[in-house]
Amino acid sequence: MKKIIPALICLFLLSCSKENLYDFHDLSGYRDFVYRIEFYPNNEDEPIEFKVKEIKTNGYNELKTESNRFSGKTSRFVTFETAVKRYRLTGVDVYPEKNIGRIEFFLYEIGIGETYFSFMENSIFYQQIENPEPVSMRYDFETNQASFNLIGED
């Protein structure tokens, strides 16, 4: 009887799990890339504010998002970076909220180049926007296609 109860609990937990329990795709062998976003203020004496939502495809082929918010002063610019695997669809949604004069987007591979500024030389995507609105940047590694579009407010 003592052995039957744990077995029943295990069967119950397995039956409640997602259908794709065994469809996990190990991403550890995929190359690493970084989205680097530089936020430049209109006025260096005032704080800047922005929100960034990261979009990544996980090993279950689900799109996962995570939001980050920044508020503070900067004398030059603020850099936001997030790492992704070279797997399916990835991206960032950027919501400039206060005192953002320019945004620069880079997507580059980690480990290529020998200097700190290697990301500038090894970018597979670069875009600069003056007086930015909320914007969506996506890169599909399956098709090697980038998209860059204005988005509505959340």
XYZ file of C-alpha atoms in Angstrom:
154
model
C 0.000 0.000 0.000
C 2.872 2.373 0.828
C 4.312 1.936 -2.691
C 0.994 2.370 -4.487
C 0.230 5.861 -3.126
C 3.461 7.499 -4.418
C 2.951 5.782 -7.785
C -0.603 7.126 -8.004
C 0.596 10.627 -7.098
C 3.240 10.471 -9.846
C 0.692 9.306 -12.416
C -1.683 12.077 -11.369
C 1.027 14.747 -11.674
C 2.044 13.470 -15.090
C -1.544 13.498 -16.312
C -1.952 17.134 -15.185
C 1.154 18.357 -16.996
C 1.185 20.036 -20.388
C 0.801 17.916 -23.505
C 4.241 18.937 -24.734
C 5.994 17.581 -21.634
C 8.213 15.391 -23.797
C 8.589 17.873 -26.669
C 11.307 19.906 -24.952
C 14.006 21.103 -27.342
C 17.394 21.574 -25.618
C 18.711 25.036 -26.569
C 22.121 24.735 -24.884
C 23.839 23.947 -28.190
C 22.539 27.081 -29.910
C 24.732 30.169 -30.247
C 24.163 33.150 -27.954
C 23.103 36.586 -29.200
C 22.470 39.865 -27.379
C 19.935 42.599 -27.935
C 21.662 45.824 -26.910
C 19.562 48.978 -26.674
C 21.090 52.366 -25.936
C 18.828 55.149 -24.641
C 20.051 58.733 -25.087
C 18.381 61.582 -23.154
C 16.996 64.782 -24.671
C 18.185 66.704 -21.609
C 21.051 65.273 -19.546
C 19.911 67.206 -16.450
C 16.585 65.337 -16.266
C 15.958 61.646 -15.532
C 14.949 59.253 -18.275
C 12.303 56.530 -18.063
C 11.599 53.546 -20.279
C 10.170 50.030 -20.243
C 11.529 47.074 -22.216
C 9.672 43.810 -22.780
C 11.861 40.869 -23.827
C 10.445 38.149 -26.085
C 12.137 34.734 -26.394
C 11.126 31.320 -27.718
C 11.819 28.663 -25.092
C 12.564 24.950 -25.504
C 8.836 24.154 -25.600
C 8.396 26.533 -28.573
C 6.416 28.970 -26.417
C 6.973 32.720 -26.576
C 7.939 33.982 -23.120
C 8.031 37.633 -22.111
C 9.657 39.535 -19.268
C 9.310 43.284 -18.618
C 11.932 45.610 -17.174
C 11.593 49.273 -16.232
C 14.307 51.924 -15.781
C 14.089 55.374 -14.258
C 17.096 57.514 -13.419
C 19.574 60.174 -14.464
C 22.361 59.632 -16.930
C 25.035 61.957 -18.201
C 25.390 60.202 -21.547
C 23.210 57.140 -22.200
C 21.790 54.003 -20.572
C 22.362 50.533 -22.020
C 19.906 47.664 -21.713
C 21.069 44.200 -22.800
C 19.375 40.810 -22.887
C 20.753 37.490 -24.141
C 18.858 35.140 -26.450
C 19.613 31.846 -28.152
C 19.804 31.608 -31.939
C 16.475 29.827 -31.930
C 13.249 30.790 -33.665
C 11.623 34.143 -32.852
C 13.129 36.635 -30.394
C 12.702 40.355 -29.845
C 12.146 43.389 -27.682
C 9.331 45.899 -27.284
C 10.542 49.321 -26.168
C 8.340 51.937 -24.528
C 10.160 55.281 -24.112
C 8.321 57.152 -21.368
C 10.287 60.256 -20.421
C 13.187 62.307 -21.808
C 14.315 59.836 -24.514
C 15.799 61.640 -27.519
C 17.301 58.709 -29.405
C 17.404 54.915 -29.224
C 19.952 52.647 -30.912
C 19.243 48.910 -31.362
C 21.900 46.242 -31.934
C 21.577 42.476 -32.282
C 24.950 40.740 -32.227
C 26.563 37.390 -31.504
C 28.381 36.884 -28.205
C 32.017 35.872 -28.363
C 32.861 37.375 -31.738
C 35.456 40.121 -31.758
C 38.202 41.076 -29.370
C 37.241 44.528 -28.095
C 34.468 45.942 -25.947
C 32.970 47.602 -29.037
C 32.856 44.353 -31.054
C 29.059 44.524 -30.916
C 29.227 47.460 -33.336
C 31.266 45.465 -35.843
C 29.408 42.160 -35.428
C 25.815 43.334 -35.441
C 23.410 41.371 -37.598
C 20.880 44.128 -37.003
C 21.225 47.854 -36.270
C 18.584 50.579 -36.143
C 18.638 54.143 -34.833
C 15.504 56.156 -34.018
C 15.296 59.861 -33.192
C 12.443 61.070 -30.925
C 11.166 57.510 -30.566
C 7.650 56.192 -30.136
C 6.927 52.732 -28.670
C 8.540 50.245 -31.060
C 8.734 46.497 -31.603
C 11.898 44.806 -32.875
C 11.811 41.099 -33.810
C 14.335 38.744 -35.320
C 13.383 35.296 -36.633
C 16.463 33.080 -36.668
C 14.709 30.447 -38.793
C 14.208 32.839 -41.703
C 16.949 35.400 -40.832
C 14.326 38.135 -41.132
C 14.170 41.264 -38.986
C 11.084 43.376 -38.438
C 10.930 46.797 -36.874
C 7.523 48.393 -36.299
C 5.794 51.061 -34.261
C 3.398 49.604 -31.701
C 0.348 50.902 -29.860
C 0.349 51.676 -26.169
C -0.311 48.864 -23.684
